[in-house]
Short mmCIF file of C-alpha atoms in Angstrom, two decimals:
data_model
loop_
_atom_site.label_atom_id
_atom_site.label_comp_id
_atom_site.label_asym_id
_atom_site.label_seq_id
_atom_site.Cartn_x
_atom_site.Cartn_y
_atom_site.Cartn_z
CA UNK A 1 -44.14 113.58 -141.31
CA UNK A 2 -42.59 113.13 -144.68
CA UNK A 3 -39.01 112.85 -143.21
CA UNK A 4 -37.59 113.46 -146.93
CA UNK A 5 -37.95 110.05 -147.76
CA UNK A 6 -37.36 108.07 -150.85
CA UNK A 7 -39.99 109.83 -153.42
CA UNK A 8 -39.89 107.47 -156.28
CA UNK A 9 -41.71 109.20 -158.76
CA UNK A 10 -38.90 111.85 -159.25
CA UNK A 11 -37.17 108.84 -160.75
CA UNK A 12 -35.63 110.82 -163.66
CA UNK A 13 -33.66 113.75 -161.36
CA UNK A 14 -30.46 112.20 -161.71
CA UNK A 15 -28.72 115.04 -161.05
CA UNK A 16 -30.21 115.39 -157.68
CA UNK A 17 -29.24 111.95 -156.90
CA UNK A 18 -26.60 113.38 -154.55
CA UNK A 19 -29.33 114.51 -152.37
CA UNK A 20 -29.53 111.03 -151.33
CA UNK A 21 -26.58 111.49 -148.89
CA UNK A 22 -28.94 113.37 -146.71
CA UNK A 23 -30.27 109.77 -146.05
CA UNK A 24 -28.29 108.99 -142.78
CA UNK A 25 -29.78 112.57 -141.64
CA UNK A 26 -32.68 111.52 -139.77
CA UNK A 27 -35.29 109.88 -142.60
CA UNK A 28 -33.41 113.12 -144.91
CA UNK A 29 -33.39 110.03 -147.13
CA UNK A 30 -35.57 111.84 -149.23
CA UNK A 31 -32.78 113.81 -151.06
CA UNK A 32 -32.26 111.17 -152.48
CA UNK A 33 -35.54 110.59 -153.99
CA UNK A 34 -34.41 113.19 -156.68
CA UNK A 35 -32.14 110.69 -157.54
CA UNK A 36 -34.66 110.06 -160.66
CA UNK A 37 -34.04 113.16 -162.68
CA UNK A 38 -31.44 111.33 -165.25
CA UNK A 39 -28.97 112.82 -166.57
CA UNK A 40 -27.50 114.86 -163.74
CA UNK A 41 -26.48 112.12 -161.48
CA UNK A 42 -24.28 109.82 -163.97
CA UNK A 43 -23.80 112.24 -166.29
CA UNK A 44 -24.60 109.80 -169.04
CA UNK A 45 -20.50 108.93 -169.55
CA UNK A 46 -20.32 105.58 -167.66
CA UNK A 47 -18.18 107.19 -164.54
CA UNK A 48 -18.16 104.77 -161.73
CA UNK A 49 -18.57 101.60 -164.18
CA UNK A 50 -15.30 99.12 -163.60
CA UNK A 51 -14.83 98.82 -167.15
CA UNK A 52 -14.86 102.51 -167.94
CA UNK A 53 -12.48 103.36 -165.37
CA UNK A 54 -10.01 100.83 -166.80
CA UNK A 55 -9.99 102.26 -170.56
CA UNK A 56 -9.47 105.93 -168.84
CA UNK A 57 -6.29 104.42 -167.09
CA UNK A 58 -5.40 103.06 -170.97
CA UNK A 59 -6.26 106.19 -172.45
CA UNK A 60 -4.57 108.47 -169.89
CA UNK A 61 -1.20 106.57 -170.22
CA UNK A 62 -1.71 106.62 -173.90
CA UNK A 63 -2.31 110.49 -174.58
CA UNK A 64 -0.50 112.71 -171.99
CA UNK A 65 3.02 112.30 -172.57
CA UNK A 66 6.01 113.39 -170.17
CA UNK A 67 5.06 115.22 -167.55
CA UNK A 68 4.54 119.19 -168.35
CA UNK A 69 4.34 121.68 -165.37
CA UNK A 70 1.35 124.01 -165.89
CA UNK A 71 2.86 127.46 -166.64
CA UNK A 72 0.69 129.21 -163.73
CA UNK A 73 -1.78 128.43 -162.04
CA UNK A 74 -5.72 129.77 -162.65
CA UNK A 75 -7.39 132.68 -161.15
CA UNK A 76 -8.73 132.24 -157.27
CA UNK A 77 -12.42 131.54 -157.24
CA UNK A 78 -13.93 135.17 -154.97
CA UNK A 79 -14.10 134.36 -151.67
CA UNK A 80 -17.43 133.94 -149.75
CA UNK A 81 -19.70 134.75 -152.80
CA UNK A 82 -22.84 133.44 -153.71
CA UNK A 83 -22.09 133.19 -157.43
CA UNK A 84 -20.00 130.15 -156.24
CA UNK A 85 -23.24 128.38 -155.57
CA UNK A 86 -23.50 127.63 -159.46
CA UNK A 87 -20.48 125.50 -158.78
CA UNK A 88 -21.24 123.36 -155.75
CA UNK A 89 -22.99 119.94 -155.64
CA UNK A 90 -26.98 119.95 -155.05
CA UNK A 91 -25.73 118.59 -151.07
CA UNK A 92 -23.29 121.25 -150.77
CA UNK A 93 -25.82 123.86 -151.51
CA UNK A 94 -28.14 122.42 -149.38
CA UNK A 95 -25.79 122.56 -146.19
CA UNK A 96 -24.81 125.88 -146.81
CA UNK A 97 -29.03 127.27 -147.42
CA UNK A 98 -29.57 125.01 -144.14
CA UNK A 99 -26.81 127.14 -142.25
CA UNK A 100 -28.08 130.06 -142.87
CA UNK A 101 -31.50 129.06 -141.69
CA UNK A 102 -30.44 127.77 -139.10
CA UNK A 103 -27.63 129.38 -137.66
CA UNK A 104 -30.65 132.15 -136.83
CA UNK A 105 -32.56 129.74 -134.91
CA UNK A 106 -32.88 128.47 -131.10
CA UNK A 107 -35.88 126.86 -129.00
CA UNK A 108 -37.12 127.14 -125.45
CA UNK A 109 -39.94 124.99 -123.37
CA UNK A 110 -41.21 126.29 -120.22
CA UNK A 111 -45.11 126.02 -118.67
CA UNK A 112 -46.15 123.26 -121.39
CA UNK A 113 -45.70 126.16 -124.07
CA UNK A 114 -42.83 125.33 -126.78
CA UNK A 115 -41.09 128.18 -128.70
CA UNK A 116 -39.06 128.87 -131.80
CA UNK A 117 -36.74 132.41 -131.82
CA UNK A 118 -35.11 134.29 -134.53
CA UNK A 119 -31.82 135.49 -134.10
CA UNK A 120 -31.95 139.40 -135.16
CA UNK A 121 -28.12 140.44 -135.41
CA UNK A 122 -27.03 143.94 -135.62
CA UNK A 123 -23.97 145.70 -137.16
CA UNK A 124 -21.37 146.80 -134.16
CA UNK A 125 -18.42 148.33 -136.23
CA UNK A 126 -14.96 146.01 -135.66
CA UNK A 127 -17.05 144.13 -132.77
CA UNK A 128 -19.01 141.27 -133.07
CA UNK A 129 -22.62 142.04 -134.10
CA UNK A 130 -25.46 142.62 -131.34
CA UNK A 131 -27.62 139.80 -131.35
CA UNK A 132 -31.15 139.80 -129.77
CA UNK A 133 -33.92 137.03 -129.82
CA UNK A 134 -37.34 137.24 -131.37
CA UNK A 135 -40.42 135.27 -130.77
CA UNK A 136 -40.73 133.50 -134.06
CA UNK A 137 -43.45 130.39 -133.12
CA UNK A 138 -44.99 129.52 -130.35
CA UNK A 139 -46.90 126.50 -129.67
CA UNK A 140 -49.30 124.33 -126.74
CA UNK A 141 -50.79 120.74 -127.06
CA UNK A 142 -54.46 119.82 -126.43
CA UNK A 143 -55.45 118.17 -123.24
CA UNK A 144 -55.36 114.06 -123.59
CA UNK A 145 -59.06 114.64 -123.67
CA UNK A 146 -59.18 116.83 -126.26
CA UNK A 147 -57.39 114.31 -128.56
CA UNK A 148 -60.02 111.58 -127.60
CA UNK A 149 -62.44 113.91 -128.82
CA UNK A 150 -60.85 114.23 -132.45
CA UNK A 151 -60.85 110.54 -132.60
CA UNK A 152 -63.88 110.96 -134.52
CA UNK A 153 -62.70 112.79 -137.10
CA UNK A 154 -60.34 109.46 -138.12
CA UNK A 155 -63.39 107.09 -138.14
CA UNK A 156 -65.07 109.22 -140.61
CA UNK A 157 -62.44 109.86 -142.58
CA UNK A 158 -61.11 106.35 -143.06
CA UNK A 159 -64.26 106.00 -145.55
CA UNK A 160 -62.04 107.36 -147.81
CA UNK A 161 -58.95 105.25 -148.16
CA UNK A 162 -60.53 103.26 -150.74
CA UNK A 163 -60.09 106.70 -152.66
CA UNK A 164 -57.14 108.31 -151.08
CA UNK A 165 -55.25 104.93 -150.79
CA UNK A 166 -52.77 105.97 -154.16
CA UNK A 167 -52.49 109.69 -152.75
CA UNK A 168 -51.64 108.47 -149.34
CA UNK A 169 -48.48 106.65 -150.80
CA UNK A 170 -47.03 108.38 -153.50
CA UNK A 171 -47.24 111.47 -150.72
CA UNK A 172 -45.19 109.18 -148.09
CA UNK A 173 -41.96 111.31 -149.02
CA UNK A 174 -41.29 114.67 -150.09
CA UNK A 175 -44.26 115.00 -152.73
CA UNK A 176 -42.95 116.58 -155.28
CA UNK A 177 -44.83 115.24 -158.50
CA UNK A 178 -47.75 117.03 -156.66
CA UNK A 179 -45.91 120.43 -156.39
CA UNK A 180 -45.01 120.16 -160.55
CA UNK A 181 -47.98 119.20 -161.37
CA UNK A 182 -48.89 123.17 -160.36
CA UNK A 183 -46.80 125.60 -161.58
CA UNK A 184 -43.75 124.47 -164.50
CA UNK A 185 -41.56 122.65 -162.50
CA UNK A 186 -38.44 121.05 -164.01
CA UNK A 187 -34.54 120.61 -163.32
CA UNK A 188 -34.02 121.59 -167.12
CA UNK A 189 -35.60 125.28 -166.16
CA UNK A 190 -36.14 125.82 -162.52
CA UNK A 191 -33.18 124.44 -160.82
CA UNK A 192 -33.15 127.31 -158.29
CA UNK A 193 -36.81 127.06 -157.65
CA UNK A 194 -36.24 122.78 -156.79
CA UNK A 195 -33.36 125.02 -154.64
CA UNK A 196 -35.25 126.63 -152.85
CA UNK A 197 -38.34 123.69 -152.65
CA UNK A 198 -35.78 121.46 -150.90
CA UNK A 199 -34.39 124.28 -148.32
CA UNK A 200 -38.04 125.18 -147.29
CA UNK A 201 -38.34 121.88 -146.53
CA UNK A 202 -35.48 121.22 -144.68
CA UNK A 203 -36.56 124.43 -142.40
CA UNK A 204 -40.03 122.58 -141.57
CA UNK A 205 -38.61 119.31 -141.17
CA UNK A 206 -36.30 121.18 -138.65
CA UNK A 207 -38.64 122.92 -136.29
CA UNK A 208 -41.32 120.82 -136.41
CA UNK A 209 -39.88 118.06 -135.50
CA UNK A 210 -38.32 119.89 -132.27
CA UNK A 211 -41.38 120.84 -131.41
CA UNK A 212 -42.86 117.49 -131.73
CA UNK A 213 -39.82 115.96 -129.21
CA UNK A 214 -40.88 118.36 -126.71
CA UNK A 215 -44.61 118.69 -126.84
CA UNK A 216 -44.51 114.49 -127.16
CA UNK A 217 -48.02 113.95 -128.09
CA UNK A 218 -49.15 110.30 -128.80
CA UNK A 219 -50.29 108.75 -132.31
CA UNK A 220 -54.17 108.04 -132.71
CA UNK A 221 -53.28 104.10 -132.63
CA UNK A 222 -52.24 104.78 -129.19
CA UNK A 223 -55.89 105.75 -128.29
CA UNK A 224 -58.01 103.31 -130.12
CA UNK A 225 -57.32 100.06 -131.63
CA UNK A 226 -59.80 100.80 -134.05
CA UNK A 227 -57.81 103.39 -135.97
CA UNK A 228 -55.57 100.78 -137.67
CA UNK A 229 -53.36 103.14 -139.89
CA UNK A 230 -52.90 101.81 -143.71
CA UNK A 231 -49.12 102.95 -143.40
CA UNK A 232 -46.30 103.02 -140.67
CA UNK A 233 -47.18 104.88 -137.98
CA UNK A 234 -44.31 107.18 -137.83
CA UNK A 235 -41.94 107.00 -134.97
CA UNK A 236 -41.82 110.39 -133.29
CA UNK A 237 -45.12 112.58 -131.65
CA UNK A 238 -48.28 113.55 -133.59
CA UNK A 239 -48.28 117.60 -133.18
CA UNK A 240 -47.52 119.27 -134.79
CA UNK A 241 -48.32 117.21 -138.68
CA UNK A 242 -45.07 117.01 -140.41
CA UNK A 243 -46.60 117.24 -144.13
CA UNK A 244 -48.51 119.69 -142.75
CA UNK A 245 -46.07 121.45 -141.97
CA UNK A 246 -44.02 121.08 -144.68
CA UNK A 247 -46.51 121.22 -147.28
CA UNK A 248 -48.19 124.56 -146.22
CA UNK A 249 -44.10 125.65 -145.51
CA UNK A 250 -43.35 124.76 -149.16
CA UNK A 251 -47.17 126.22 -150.55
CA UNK A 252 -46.42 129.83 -149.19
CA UNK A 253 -42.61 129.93 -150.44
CA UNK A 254 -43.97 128.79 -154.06
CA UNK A 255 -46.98 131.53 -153.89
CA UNK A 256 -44.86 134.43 -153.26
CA UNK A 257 -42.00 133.18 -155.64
CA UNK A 258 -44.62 133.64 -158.32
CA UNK A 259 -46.55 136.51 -156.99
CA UNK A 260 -42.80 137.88 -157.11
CA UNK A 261 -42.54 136.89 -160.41
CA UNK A 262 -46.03 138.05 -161.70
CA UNK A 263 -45.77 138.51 -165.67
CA UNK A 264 -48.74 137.40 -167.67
CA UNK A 265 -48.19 133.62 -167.27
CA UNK A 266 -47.94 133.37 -162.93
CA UNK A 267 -49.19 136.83 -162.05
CA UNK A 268 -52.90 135.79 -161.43
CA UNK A 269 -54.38 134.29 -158.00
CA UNK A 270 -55.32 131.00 -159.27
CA UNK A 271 -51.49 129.56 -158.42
CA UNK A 272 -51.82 130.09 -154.63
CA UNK A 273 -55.12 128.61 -154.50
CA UNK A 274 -54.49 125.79 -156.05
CA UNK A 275 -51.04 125.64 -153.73
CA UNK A 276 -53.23 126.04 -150.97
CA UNK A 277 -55.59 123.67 -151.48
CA UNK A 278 -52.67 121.25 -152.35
CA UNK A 279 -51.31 121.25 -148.97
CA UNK A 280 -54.48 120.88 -147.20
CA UNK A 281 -54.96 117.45 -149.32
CA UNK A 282 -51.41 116.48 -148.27
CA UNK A 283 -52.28 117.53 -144.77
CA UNK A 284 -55.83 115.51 -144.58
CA UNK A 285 -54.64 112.56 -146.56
CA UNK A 286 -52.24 111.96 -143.40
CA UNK A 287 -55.55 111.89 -141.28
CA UNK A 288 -57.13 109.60 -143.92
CA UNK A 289 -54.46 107.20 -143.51
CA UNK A 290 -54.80 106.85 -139.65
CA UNK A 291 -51.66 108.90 -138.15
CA UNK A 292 -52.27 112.51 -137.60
CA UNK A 293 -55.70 113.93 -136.09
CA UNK A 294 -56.97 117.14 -137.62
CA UNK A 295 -55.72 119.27 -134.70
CA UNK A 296 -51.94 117.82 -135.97
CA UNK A 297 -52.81 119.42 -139.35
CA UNK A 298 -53.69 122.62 -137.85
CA UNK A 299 -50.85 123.24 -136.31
CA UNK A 300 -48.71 122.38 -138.84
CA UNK A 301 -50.47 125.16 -141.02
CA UNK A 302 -49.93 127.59 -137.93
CA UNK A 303 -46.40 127.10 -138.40
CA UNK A 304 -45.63 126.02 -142.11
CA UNK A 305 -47.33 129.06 -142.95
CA UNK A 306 -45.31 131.18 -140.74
CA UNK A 307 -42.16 129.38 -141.61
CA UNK A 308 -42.69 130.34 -145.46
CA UNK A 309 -43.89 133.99 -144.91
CA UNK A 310 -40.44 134.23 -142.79
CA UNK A 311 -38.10 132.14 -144.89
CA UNK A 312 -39.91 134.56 -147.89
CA UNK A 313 -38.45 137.76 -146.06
CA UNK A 314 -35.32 136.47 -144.94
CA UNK A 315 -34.96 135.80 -148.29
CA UNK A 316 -35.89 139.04 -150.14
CA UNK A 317 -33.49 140.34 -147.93
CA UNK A 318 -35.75 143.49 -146.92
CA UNK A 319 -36.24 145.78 -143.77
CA UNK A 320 -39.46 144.29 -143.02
CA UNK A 321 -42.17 142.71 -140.10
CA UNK A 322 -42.35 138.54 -140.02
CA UNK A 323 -45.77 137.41 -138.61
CA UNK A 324 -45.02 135.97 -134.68
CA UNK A 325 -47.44 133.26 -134.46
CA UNK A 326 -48.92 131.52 -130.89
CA UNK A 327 -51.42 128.26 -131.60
CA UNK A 328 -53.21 126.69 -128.98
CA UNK A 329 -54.62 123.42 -129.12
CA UNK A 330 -56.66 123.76 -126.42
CA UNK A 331 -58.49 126.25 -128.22
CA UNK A 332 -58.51 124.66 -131.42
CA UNK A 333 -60.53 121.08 -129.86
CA UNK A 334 -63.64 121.95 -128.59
CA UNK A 335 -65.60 118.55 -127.11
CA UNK A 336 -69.19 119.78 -127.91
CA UNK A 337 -70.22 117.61 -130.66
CA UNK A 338 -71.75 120.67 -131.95
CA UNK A 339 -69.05 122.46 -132.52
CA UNK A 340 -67.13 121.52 -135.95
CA UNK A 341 -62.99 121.24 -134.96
CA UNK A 342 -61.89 119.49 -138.02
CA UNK A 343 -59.53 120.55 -140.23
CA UNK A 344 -59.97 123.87 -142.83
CA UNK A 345 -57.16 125.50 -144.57
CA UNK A 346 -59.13 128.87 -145.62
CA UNK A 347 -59.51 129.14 -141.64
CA UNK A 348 -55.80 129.96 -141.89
CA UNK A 349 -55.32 131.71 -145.54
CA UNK A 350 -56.84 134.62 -147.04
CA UNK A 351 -56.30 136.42 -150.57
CA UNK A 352 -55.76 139.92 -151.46
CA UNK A 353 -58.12 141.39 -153.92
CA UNK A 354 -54.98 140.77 -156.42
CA UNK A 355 -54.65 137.09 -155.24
CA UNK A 356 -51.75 137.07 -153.37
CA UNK A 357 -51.88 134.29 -150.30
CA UNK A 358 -51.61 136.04 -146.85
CA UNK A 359 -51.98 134.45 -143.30
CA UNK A 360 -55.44 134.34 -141.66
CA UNK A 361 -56.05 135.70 -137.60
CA UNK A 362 -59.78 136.52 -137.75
CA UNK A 363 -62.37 134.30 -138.04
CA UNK A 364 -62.30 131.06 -136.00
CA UNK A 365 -58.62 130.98 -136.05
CA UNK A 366 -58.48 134.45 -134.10
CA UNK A 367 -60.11 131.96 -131.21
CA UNK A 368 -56.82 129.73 -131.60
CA UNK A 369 -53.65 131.76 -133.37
CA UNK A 370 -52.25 134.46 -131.51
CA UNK A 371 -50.03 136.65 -133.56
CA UNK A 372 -47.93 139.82 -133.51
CA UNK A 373 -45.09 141.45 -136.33
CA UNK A 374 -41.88 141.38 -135.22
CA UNK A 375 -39.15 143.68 -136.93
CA UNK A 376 -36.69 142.11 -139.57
CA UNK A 377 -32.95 143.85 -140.34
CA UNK A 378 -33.20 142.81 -143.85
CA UNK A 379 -29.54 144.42 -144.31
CA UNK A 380 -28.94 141.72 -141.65
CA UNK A 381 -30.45 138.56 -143.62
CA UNK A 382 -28.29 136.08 -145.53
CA UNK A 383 -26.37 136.99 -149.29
CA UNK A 384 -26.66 133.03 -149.83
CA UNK A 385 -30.44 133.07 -149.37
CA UNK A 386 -31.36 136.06 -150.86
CA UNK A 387 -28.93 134.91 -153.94
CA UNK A 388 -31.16 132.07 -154.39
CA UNK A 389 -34.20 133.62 -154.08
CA UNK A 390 -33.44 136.13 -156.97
CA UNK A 391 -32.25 133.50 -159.55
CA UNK A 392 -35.37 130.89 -158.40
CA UNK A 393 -37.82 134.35 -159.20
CA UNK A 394 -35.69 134.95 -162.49
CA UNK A 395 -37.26 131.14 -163.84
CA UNK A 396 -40.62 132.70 -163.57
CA UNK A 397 -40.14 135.86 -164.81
#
C-alpha cells in the first residue's frame, strides 16, 4: 500500500509542502511528497531563514512608528462556509474533506466477512437528524490454500522486474507523476482537482487499511522463500492491495470529474481508459515486485472502484443510488490450473457507448462481486465536498 509516502518526483509542489505534516499519520508521510511544487511552500521571500527574520525585526522597528489603534476592526469571515476553503492551508483542507468522509463511516466483522457502512442522516426538524446505516463494502479472504495457489502468479511475474524495476519505485508513494502524465494536471491550474486527488486517497488509505487489520492476511514472503520482494515488504496484511485500492479509488474520481466536465478537450472516452489501465499497472507492478498476489489487486479494484463511484455522489451532492459491493475471495481463486485467476481490470470496468467508466458485475466478476444500489439523500451529503467538487470540475470545463 502506498501509505502516502514521500513521492519525490513532485519535487517542485512547494506549496503542498505542508502536506508533509500528515507524516506522523500512519506512513501519511506522503503529503509531504508535494512538498516539490516550489513556490507555494516558501513562498520565494526567505521566511524561516535566521538572517531574514533579523532584518524584519530592523525593518519593523524602523517603519511603524508609535503605536496607532486600528480604527475598527474588519468584517467577520461567514461562518461555516465553504468559500472559506480558498483561505485555509492545503492540511487544513485536507482534515476538514477527511471529516466529512469520514464522519459517515463505521465498520463491522462478524463470520470471517468484514464490512464498511454509510451513515445516511435524515432531516428531523429542531431534533437531531435520523441516522440509519447502509451496507457500503463488504469483503471475505481466500482460504490459506487458495493463496498458495496464486503463488504462481508471482514467479511468473517476477520476469519482469528487469522492466518494471523504475515503475515499481517511483510508484512506492502516492504516484502522482503517473496521474499528470494523463489528463493536465498542475498546481498553477487544477488546485482543486490535486484537492480532491489527495482526499480520494485519504478515503482508500482509510478503509482499506481497516479491512486489511481485520481480515489479517499474510504477505507472499510468508509462503515461499522464493518470492524475495525487490522492495520492503510492507508491514500490515496483503488484502485487500493498497495501490490497488487507491489507484482504481483515485482512476474513477478523475473519470467522472472529466466526464463531468466533457467540453471538446476531456469529453471523449479515451481519458478513462487510459485511467483505467493506469491503475491496473500500479496494481500489477505491486505483484511484480513480490508483495501483493493478484487476488490483493482484485479486491482492491472491488473496493477502490466503489469508493470513487460513492465519494463521486457524495460529492455531486444528488438524490441518487451508490453501488453496495460484496467480493469474495474464495470465489475469485480457483486451484484448477486451468482456470485463469490472475488479475484483469476490464473484468471489473465497462464503458458506455459515450465512454464514460462504469463498474462491471457480469462476466467472471458476477462469479465473485455481489452488488446491490443503495439510496443516497443527496440533500443530506456534505456543502464542503460538494464545494470542491464543483470548483475541481470548473478546471476542466
Amino acid at each position: 500500500m502506498s501509505g502516502l509516502g514521500p513521492e519525490g518526483g513532485y519535487g517542485g509542489y512547494g506549496g503542498y509542502g505542508g502536506y508533509g505534516g500528515y507524516g506522523g499519520y500512519g506512513g501519511y508521510g506522503g503529503y509531504g511528497g508535494y512538498g516539490g511544487y516550489g513556490g507555494y511552500g516558501g513562498y520565494g521571500d526567505g521566511y524561516g531563514d535566521p538572517f531574514v527574520t533579523g532584518a524584519l525585526i530592523s525593518t519593523r522597528d524602523g517603519i511603524v512608528g508609535p503605536w496607532a489603534p486600528p480604527g475598527a476592526a474588519p468584517a467577520p469571515l461567514p461562518e461555516n462556509k465553504p468559500e472559506n476553503l480558498r483561505l485555509w492551508a492545503a492540511p487544513v483542507r485536507q482534515s476538514l474533506y477527511q471529516f466529512e468522509m469520514f464522519s459517515r463511516i463505521n465498520f463491522s466483522f462478524a463470520g470471517g466477512t468484514a464490512r464498511v457502512w454509510h451513515l445516511e442522516t435524515t432531516e428531523n426538524g429542531p431534533n437531531p437528524p435520523g441516522a440509519d446505516y447502509q451496507p457500503l463494502m463488504q469483503m471475505t479472504r481466500p482460504d490459506e490454500d487458495k493463496f498458495l495457489d496464486q503463488l504462481r502468479y508471482l514467479d511468473t511475474y517476477a520476469a519482469l522486474r528487469p522492466d518494471r524495476g523504475a515503475e515499481v519505485l517511483a510508484q512506492i508513494g502516492v504516484p502522482m507523476a503517473f496521474w499528470r502524465a494523463i489528463p493536465f494536471i498542475s498546481p498553477d491550474r487544477t488546485k482543486w482537482t490535486i484537492d480532491l486527488i489527495f482526499a480520494a486517497y485519504a478515503l482508500a488509505n482509510f478503509v482499506a487499511m481497516r479491512f486489511k487489520h481485520a481480515l489479517a492476511c499474510r504477505r507472499p514472503n510468508e509462503y515461499s522463500a522464493q518470492v524475495q520482494p525487490i522492495i520492503p515488504t510492507p508491514l500490515h496484511g496483503t488484502l485487500p492491495s493498497g495501490h490497488s485500492t487507491e489507484s482504481f479509488t483515485c482512476a474513477m474520481v478523475l473519470s467522472r470529474l472529466l466526464e463531468a466536465a466533457g467540453g471538446p478537450v476531456y469529453g471523449t472516452g479515451e481519458w478513462p481508459l487510459q485511467l483505467m489501465r493506469q491503475a491496473s499497472r500500479i496494481a500489477v507492478n505491486r505483484t511484480v515486485a513480490g508483495v501483493h498476489f493478484p487476488v490483493d489487486s482484485a479486491a482492491g479494484a472491488a473496493l477502490g472502484l466503489t469508493l470513487g463511484d460513492y465519494l463521486v455522489k457524495r460529492c455531486m451532492g444528488e438524490t441518487t443510488n451508490y453501488n453496495a459491493v460484496g467480493f469474495s475471495g474464495n470465489d475469485f481463486v480457483d486451484t484448477d490450473p486451468d482456470v485463469e485467476d490472475d488479475f484483469y481490470w476490464t473484468e471489473f470496468v465497462d464503458f458506455t457507448p459515450g465512454g464514460e467508466v462504469r463498474q462491471r458485475f457480469d462476466g467472471r466478476a458476477g462469479t465473485f462481486l455481489t452488488h446491490s444500489g443503495q439510496p443516497l439523500n443527496g440533500g443530506q451529503q456534505s456543502d464542503i465536498l460538494s464545494w470542491l467538487w464543483d470548483h475541481a470540475r470548473e478546471e476542466w470545463a
